[in-house]
mmCIF file of C-alpha atoms in Angstrom:
data_model
loop_
_atom_site.group_PDB
_atom_site.id
_atom_site.type_symbol
_atom_site.label_atom_id
_atom_site.label_comp_id
_atom_site.label_asym_id
_atom_site.label_seq_id
_atom_site.Cartn_x
_atom_site.Cartn_y
_atom_site.Cartn_z
ATOM 1 C CA MET A 41 -20.740 92.805 -36.900
ATOM 2 C CA ASN A 42 -23.531 95.207 -37.811
ATOM 3 C CA ASN A 43 -26.292 95.712 -35.306
ATOM 4 C CA ILE A 44 -29.754 94.584 -36.342
ATOM 5 C CA ASN A 45 -31.848 97.675 -36.955
ATOM 6 C CA ILE A 46 -35.281 96.993 -35.444
ATOM 7 C CA PRO A 47 -37.832 99.805 -35.867
ATOM 8 C CA PRO A 48 -38.973 101.358 -32.542
ATOM 9 C CA VAL A 49 -42.560 100.064 -32.379
ATOM 10 C CA VAL A 50 -41.581 96.502 -33.275
ATOM 11 C CA LYS A 51 -38.721 96.662 -30.768
ATOM 12 C CA ASN A 52 -40.974 97.903 -27.971
ATOM 13 C CA LEU A 53 -43.665 95.344 -28.775
ATOM 14 C CA LEU A 54 -41.055 92.585 -28.565
ATOM 15 C CA ILE A 55 -39.886 93.911 -25.192
ATOM 16 C CA ILE A 56 -43.407 94.348 -23.788
ATOM 17 C CA ASN A 57 -44.458 90.853 -24.839
ATOM 18 C CA ALA A 58 -41.327 89.418 -23.244
ATOM 19 C CA ILE A 59 -42.015 91.305 -20.000
ATOM 20 C CA PHE A 60 -45.604 90.050 -19.865
ATOM 21 C CA PHE A 61 -44.424 86.506 -20.554
ATOM 22 C CA LEU A 62 -41.879 86.610 -17.714
ATOM 23 C CA ALA A 63 -44.401 88.287 -15.404
ATOM 24 C CA SER A 64 -46.832 85.408 -15.936
ATOM 25 C CA PHE A 65 -44.258 83.033 -14.426
ATOM 26 C CA VAL A 66 -43.617 85.349 -11.476
ATOM 27 C CA PHE A 67 -47.324 85.600 -10.699
ATOM 28 C CA GLU A 68 -47.742 81.859 -11.170
ATOM 29 C CA GLN A 69 -45.248 81.280 -8.364
ATOM 30 C CA GLN A 70 -47.503 83.388 -6.152
ATOM 31 C CA GLY A 71 -50.550 81.325 -7.093
ATOM 32 C CA LYS A 72 -52.041 83.916 -9.439
ATOM 33 C CA ASP A 73 -53.066 83.208 -13.022
ATOM 34 C CA LEU A 74 -52.146 86.382 -14.891
ATOM 35 C CA ALA A 75 -53.570 84.973 -18.130
ATOM 36 C CA ASP A 76 -56.967 84.684 -16.461
ATOM 37 C CA ILE A 77 -56.805 88.332 -15.408
ATOM 38 C CA LEU A 78 -55.345 89.831 -18.596
ATOM 39 C CA GLY A 79 -56.571 87.322 -21.186
ATOM 40 C CA ALA A 80 -59.707 88.187 -23.159
ATOM 41 C CA HIS A 81 -62.976 86.649 -21.998
ATOM 42 C CA TYR A 82 -66.355 86.775 -23.734
ATOM 43 C CA PHE A 83 -67.924 90.199 -23.151
ATOM 44 C CA ASP A 84 -70.835 88.657 -21.198
ATOM 45 C CA SER A 85 -68.576 86.518 -19.025
ATOM 46 C CA PRO A 86 -68.289 87.265 -15.298
ATOM 47 C CA LYS A 87 -64.529 87.145 -15.884
ATOM 48 C CA PHE A 88 -64.559 89.934 -18.475
ATOM 49 C CA ARG A 89 -62.733 93.160 -17.591
ATOM 50 C CA ILE A 90 -62.578 96.350 -19.636
ATOM 51 C CA TRP A 91 -58.791 96.180 -20.153
ATOM 52 C CA GLN A 92 -58.730 92.665 -21.570
ATOM 53 C CA PRO A 93 -59.261 93.557 -25.276
ATOM 54 C CA ILE A 94 -55.847 95.243 -25.153
ATOM 55 C CA THR A 95 -53.909 93.211 -22.596
ATOM 56 C CA TYR A 96 -54.759 89.837 -24.146
ATOM 57 C CA MET A 97 -52.508 90.691 -27.096
ATOM 58 C CA PHE A 98 -49.461 90.677 -24.828
ATOM 59 C CA MET A 99 -50.129 87.406 -23.026
ATOM 60 C CA HIS A 100 -48.985 84.007 -24.326
ATOM 61 C CA GLY A 101 -49.615 80.448 -23.223
ATOM 62 C CA ASN A 102 -46.141 78.984 -23.607
ATOM 63 C CA PHE A 103 -42.702 79.569 -25.101
ATOM 64 C CA GLN A 104 -43.620 78.130 -28.511
ATOM 65 C CA HIS A 105 -46.638 80.453 -28.675
ATOM 66 C CA ILE A 106 -44.670 83.627 -27.977
ATOM 67 C CA PHE A 107 -41.655 82.546 -30.049
ATOM 68 C CA PHE A 108 -43.556 82.115 -33.313
ATOM 69 C CA ASN A 109 -45.637 85.253 -32.772
ATOM 70 C CA MET A 110 -42.585 87.376 -32.043
ATOM 71 C CA PHE A 111 -40.711 85.777 -34.933
ATOM 72 C CA GLY A 112 -43.557 86.817 -37.250
ATOM 73 C CA LEU A 113 -43.593 90.319 -35.758
ATOM 74 C CA PHE A 114 -39.835 90.639 -36.255
ATOM 75 C CA MET A 115 -39.823 89.229 -39.813
ATOM 76 C CA PHE A 116 -42.791 91.098 -41.281
ATOM 77 C CA GLY A 117 -43.603 93.901 -38.853
ATOM 78 C CA GLY A 118 -40.325 95.739 -39.297
ATOM 79 C CA ILE A 119 -40.819 96.092 -43.045
ATOM 80 C CA LEU A 120 -44.351 97.395 -42.609
ATOM 81 C CA GLU A 121 -43.282 99.860 -39.920
ATOM 82 C CA GLN A 122 -40.585 101.231 -42.201
ATOM 83 C CA LYS A 123 -43.183 101.695 -44.921
ATOM 84 C CA TRP A 124 -45.996 103.177 -42.846
ATOM 85 C CA GLY A 125 -44.153 104.840 -39.990
ATOM 86 C CA ALA A 126 -44.364 104.126 -36.256
ATOM 87 C CA LYS A 127 -47.785 105.643 -35.489
ATOM 88 C CA LYS A 128 -49.570 104.057 -38.430
ATOM 89 C CA PHE A 129 -48.011 100.645 -37.777
ATOM 90 C CA LEU A 130 -48.959 100.731 -34.076
ATOM 91 C CA ASN A 131 -52.533 101.637 -35.012
ATOM 92 C CA PHE A 132 -52.566 98.744 -37.471
ATOM 93 C CA TYR A 133 -51.278 96.324 -34.842
ATOM 94 C CA LEU A 134 -53.893 97.310 -32.281
ATOM 95 C CA ILE A 135 -56.782 97.461 -34.756
ATOM 96 C CA THR A 136 -56.049 93.998 -36.140
ATOM 97 C CA GLY A 137 -55.740 92.632 -32.606
ATOM 98 C CA LEU A 138 -59.139 94.112 -31.726
ATOM 99 C CA GLY A 139 -60.591 92.784 -34.964
ATOM 100 C CA ALA A 140 -59.360 89.310 -34.096
ATOM 101 C CA LEU A 141 -61.138 89.452 -30.747
ATOM 102 C CA ALA A 142 -64.296 90.840 -32.349
ATOM 103 C CA LEU A 143 -64.602 87.891 -34.746
ATOM 104 C CA GLN A 144 -63.908 85.470 -31.898
ATOM 105 C CA TRP A 145 -66.758 87.060 -29.934
ATOM 106 C CA VAL A 146 -69.049 86.784 -32.956
ATOM 107 C CA VAL A 147 -68.296 83.068 -33.226
ATOM 108 C CA GLN A 148 -68.842 82.586 -29.494
ATOM 109 C CA GLY A 149 -72.069 84.562 -29.686
ATOM 110 C CA VAL A 150 -73.316 82.294 -32.479
ATOM 111 C CA GLU A 151 -72.431 79.211 -30.431
ATOM 112 C CA LEU A 152 -74.254 80.638 -27.438
ATOM 113 C CA TYR A 153 -77.292 81.544 -29.527
ATOM 114 C CA GLN A 154 -77.505 78.028 -30.959
ATOM 115 C CA ILE A 155 -77.705 76.609 -27.431
ATOM 116 C CA THR A 156 -79.677 79.210 -25.490
ATOM 117 C CA GLY A 157 -81.386 81.366 -28.124
ATOM 118 C CA SER A 158 -79.496 84.469 -26.987
ATOM 119 C CA VAL A 159 -75.987 85.906 -27.242
ATOM 120 C CA ILE A 160 -76.065 86.916 -23.575
ATOM 121 C CA ASN A 161 -77.026 85.213 -20.355
ATOM 122 C CA GLN A 162 -80.614 86.146 -19.561
ATOM 123 C CA GLY A 163 -80.339 84.835 -16.031
ATOM 124 C CA ASN A 164 -81.165 81.214 -16.737
ATOM 125 C CA LEU A 165 -77.667 79.810 -17.156
ATOM 126 C CA PRO A 166 -76.248 78.057 -14.062
ATOM 127 C CA LEU A 167 -72.884 79.794 -14.348
ATOM 128 C CA ASP A 168 -71.825 78.771 -10.841
ATOM 129 C CA LEU A 169 -72.235 75.100 -11.781
ATOM 130 C CA LEU A 170 -70.744 75.508 -15.255
ATOM 131 C CA ALA A 171 -67.676 77.122 -13.687
ATOM 132 C CA GLU A 172 -67.115 73.844 -11.847
ATOM 133 C CA GLY A 173 -67.848 71.755 -14.929
ATOM 134 C CA LYS A 174 -71.244 70.693 -13.608
ATOM 135 C CA TYR A 175 -74.584 70.872 -15.411
ATOM 136 C CA ASN A 176 -78.024 69.291 -15.656
ATOM 137 C CA PRO A 177 -77.802 66.515 -18.295
ATOM 138 C CA ALA A 178 -81.554 66.805 -18.828
ATOM 139 C CA VAL A 179 -81.016 70.372 -20.089
ATOM 140 C CA TYR A 180 -77.591 70.298 -21.771
ATOM 141 C CA THR A 181 -75.628 67.629 -23.573
ATOM 142 C CA ASP A 182 -71.951 67.102 -22.813
ATOM 143 C CA SER A 183 -71.036 69.020 -25.951
ATOM 144 C CA GLN A 184 -73.323 71.940 -25.101
ATOM 145 C CA ALA A 185 -72.042 72.160 -21.533
ATOM 146 C CA SER A 186 -68.467 72.100 -22.815
ATOM 147 C CA THR A 187 -69.230 74.920 -25.249
ATOM 148 C CA LEU A 188 -70.948 77.017 -22.581
ATOM 149 C CA HIS A 189 -68.018 76.534 -20.228
ATOM 150 C CA ALA A 190 -65.551 77.511 -22.960
ATOM 151 C CA VAL A 191 -67.510 80.649 -23.866
ATOM 152 C CA TYR A 192 -67.984 81.939 -20.320
ATOM 153 C CA PHE A 193 -64.838 80.756 -18.599
ATOM 154 C CA GLY A 194 -62.264 80.205 -21.333
ATOM 155 C CA GLY A 195 -59.845 83.061 -21.958
ATOM 156 C CA MET A 196 -57.981 83.963 -25.133
ATOM 157 C CA VAL A 197 -54.357 85.104 -25.118
ATOM 158 C CA GLY A 198 -51.751 85.936 -27.710
ATOM 159 C CA ALA A 199 -50.737 88.369 -30.424
ATOM 160 C CA SER A 200 -51.632 85.863 -33.148
ATOM 161 C CA GLY A 201 -54.548 87.913 -34.493
ATOM 162 C CA ALA A 202 -52.333 90.967 -34.958
ATOM 163 C CA ILE A 203 -49.561 88.828 -36.440
ATOM 164 C CA PHE A 204 -51.976 87.323 -38.975
ATOM 165 C CA GLY A 205 -52.992 90.866 -39.843
ATOM 166 C CA ILE A 206 -49.347 91.800 -40.348
ATOM 167 C CA MET A 207 -48.638 88.770 -42.537
ATOM 168 C CA THR A 208 -51.739 89.403 -44.631
ATOM 169 C CA ALA A 209 -50.844 93.068 -45.129
ATOM 170 C CA PHE A 210 -47.321 92.011 -46.106
ATOM 171 C CA ALA A 211 -48.740 89.689 -48.771
ATOM 172 C CA VAL A 212 -50.990 92.473 -50.100
ATOM 173 C CA ILE A 213 -48.208 95.047 -50.326
ATOM 174 C CA TYR A 214 -45.298 92.780 -51.293
ATOM 175 C CA PRO A 215 -46.983 89.832 -53.040
ATOM 176 C CA ASN A 216 -43.931 88.715 -55.005
ATOM 177 C CA MET A 217 -41.401 88.833 -52.201
ATOM 178 C CA GLU A 218 -39.939 85.351 -51.753
ATOM 179 C CA MET A 219 -39.642 83.967 -48.249
ATOM 180 C CA MET A 220 -37.520 81.183 -46.826
ATOM 181 C CA LEU A 221 -39.390 79.502 -43.988
ATOM 182 C CA LEU A 222 -38.183 77.022 -41.387
ATOM 183 C CA PHE A 223 -40.484 74.219 -42.504
ATOM 184 C CA ILE A 224 -40.365 74.774 -46.308
ATOM 185 C CA PRO A 225 -37.065 73.860 -48.059
ATOM 186 C CA PHE A 226 -37.591 76.246 -50.988
ATOM 187 C CA PRO A 227 -38.497 79.926 -51.408
ATOM 188 C CA ILE A 228 -42.194 80.741 -51.720
ATOM 189 C CA LYS A 229 -43.805 84.037 -52.660
ATOM 190 C CA ALA A 230 -45.891 85.810 -50.044
ATOM 191 C CA LYS A 231 -48.982 85.872 -52.290
ATOM 192 C CA TYR A 232 -49.021 82.062 -52.254
ATOM 193 C CA PHE A 233 -47.931 81.253 -48.722
ATOM 194 C CA ILE A 234 -50.220 83.613 -46.783
ATOM 195 C CA PRO A 235 -53.502 82.606 -48.525
ATOM 196 C CA ILE A 236 -52.647 78.912 -48.069
ATOM 197 C CA TYR A 237 -51.977 79.522 -44.382
ATOM 198 C CA ILE A 238 -55.321 81.357 -44.021
ATOM 199 C CA VAL A 239 -57.239 78.546 -45.757
ATOM 200 C CA ILE A 240 -55.669 76.059 -43.338
ATOM 201 C CA GLU A 241 -56.792 78.219 -40.401
ATOM 202 C CA LEU A 242 -60.315 78.387 -41.840
ATOM 203 C CA PHE A 243 -60.421 74.603 -42.175
ATOM 204 C CA LEU A 244 -59.186 74.083 -38.627
ATOM 205 C CA GLY A 245 -61.701 76.605 -37.297
ATOM 206 C CA VAL A 246 -64.615 74.903 -39.024
ATOM 207 C CA ALA A 247 -63.422 71.345 -38.342
ATOM 208 C CA ARG A 248 -63.242 71.872 -34.553
ATOM 209 C CA ILE A 249 -60.779 69.067 -33.967
ATOM 210 C CA PRO A 250 -61.160 67.656 -30.419
ATOM 211 C CA GLY A 251 -58.454 68.957 -28.086
ATOM 212 C CA ASP A 252 -57.672 71.946 -30.307
ATOM 213 C CA THR A 253 -57.822 75.039 -28.088
ATOM 214 C CA ILE A 254 -56.436 77.504 -30.660
ATOM 215 C CA ALA A 255 -58.738 80.431 -31.519
ATOM 216 C CA HIS A 256 -58.548 79.965 -35.288
ATOM 217 C CA PHE A 257 -61.361 82.425 -35.996
ATOM 218 C CA ALA A 258 -59.456 85.104 -34.097
ATOM 219 C CA HIS A 259 -56.551 84.531 -36.487
ATOM 220 C CA LEU A 260 -58.956 84.908 -39.402
ATOM 221 C CA GLY A 261 -60.372 88.103 -37.882
ATOM 222 C CA GLY A 262 -56.908 89.616 -37.699
ATOM 223 C CA ALA A 263 -56.188 88.534 -41.276
ATOM 224 C CA LEU A 264 -59.454 90.037 -42.531
ATOM 225 C CA ILE A 265 -58.890 93.407 -40.865
ATOM 226 C CA GLY A 266 -55.257 93.365 -41.996
ATOM 227 C CA PHE A 267 -56.339 92.758 -45.591
ATOM 228 C CA ILE A 268 -58.887 95.578 -45.514
ATOM 229 C CA LEU A 269 -56.482 98.103 -43.975
ATOM 230 C CA ALA A 270 -53.639 97.138 -46.305
ATOM 231 C CA LYS A 271 -55.906 97.609 -49.317
ATOM 232 C CA ILE A 272 -57.053 101.004 -48.050
ATOM 233 C CA TRP A 273 -53.561 102.192 -47.157
ATOM 234 C CA LYS A 274 -51.783 100.873 -50.228
ATOM 235 C CA ASP A 275 -50.420 103.681 -52.402
ATOM 236 C CA LYS A 276 -47.954 104.355 -55.193
ATOM 237 C CA ASP A 277 -45.092 105.336 -52.876
ATOM 238 C CA ARG A 278 -44.092 101.774 -52.039
ATOM 239 C CA PHE A 279 -41.188 100.184 -50.246
ATOM 240 C CA TYR A 280 -39.198 97.426 -51.987
ATOM 241 C CA LYS A 281 -40.718 98.269 -55.396
ATOM 242 C CA TYR A 282 -38.892 95.383 -57.064
ATOM 243 C CA TYR A 283 -41.043 92.850 -55.268
ATOM 244 C CA GLU A 284 -44.449 94.410 -55.900
#
């Protein structure tokens, strides 16, 4: 049986994500929430730390979360790394992950501005009470208090933004490559599947379905940056020319 040839950056990213995922369980047994420490918080949050824009990409909430992200990294990332090379692919991965967080912060800033008139706390928010889920109903509605709590005390974890960037770049560079997916019983070209997936994410982000804690706009941020970079980097020396 031939060994699966996984490019070095993709291989190391898979390993690092797995290590972080296992470490979260180890720390949980010691009563420490690693996701709260390494997950990305809003830049004005008292929980924000300078390392979080990078470390959040390697944290995941559950097995399903990490499985599908790593499956996407394995399926699409390897092809892009072979095309671009290790350094360029790693830069792409990190830039799209940062772009995902940036758009999420923009959305949170807009939400905060709609409630308080500012994208930062100007000293009038009762953060100590909001941290405990308490608030003055004469000042904030239930919905507003919930939003404020989510912005200042909710963390974001996962490589999904970078993975959306990878999938989008794949669709830009190899639009006619047919894919067989677990939940679709027939092959579908990348140029059809990826845009449909992005539209669904946009709908879910705008709809704000109750109970949905997924950062859909972060996914869209990664996809947007991935699209821009793929367009800039696309050249005539292509990999898998048959599918372009």
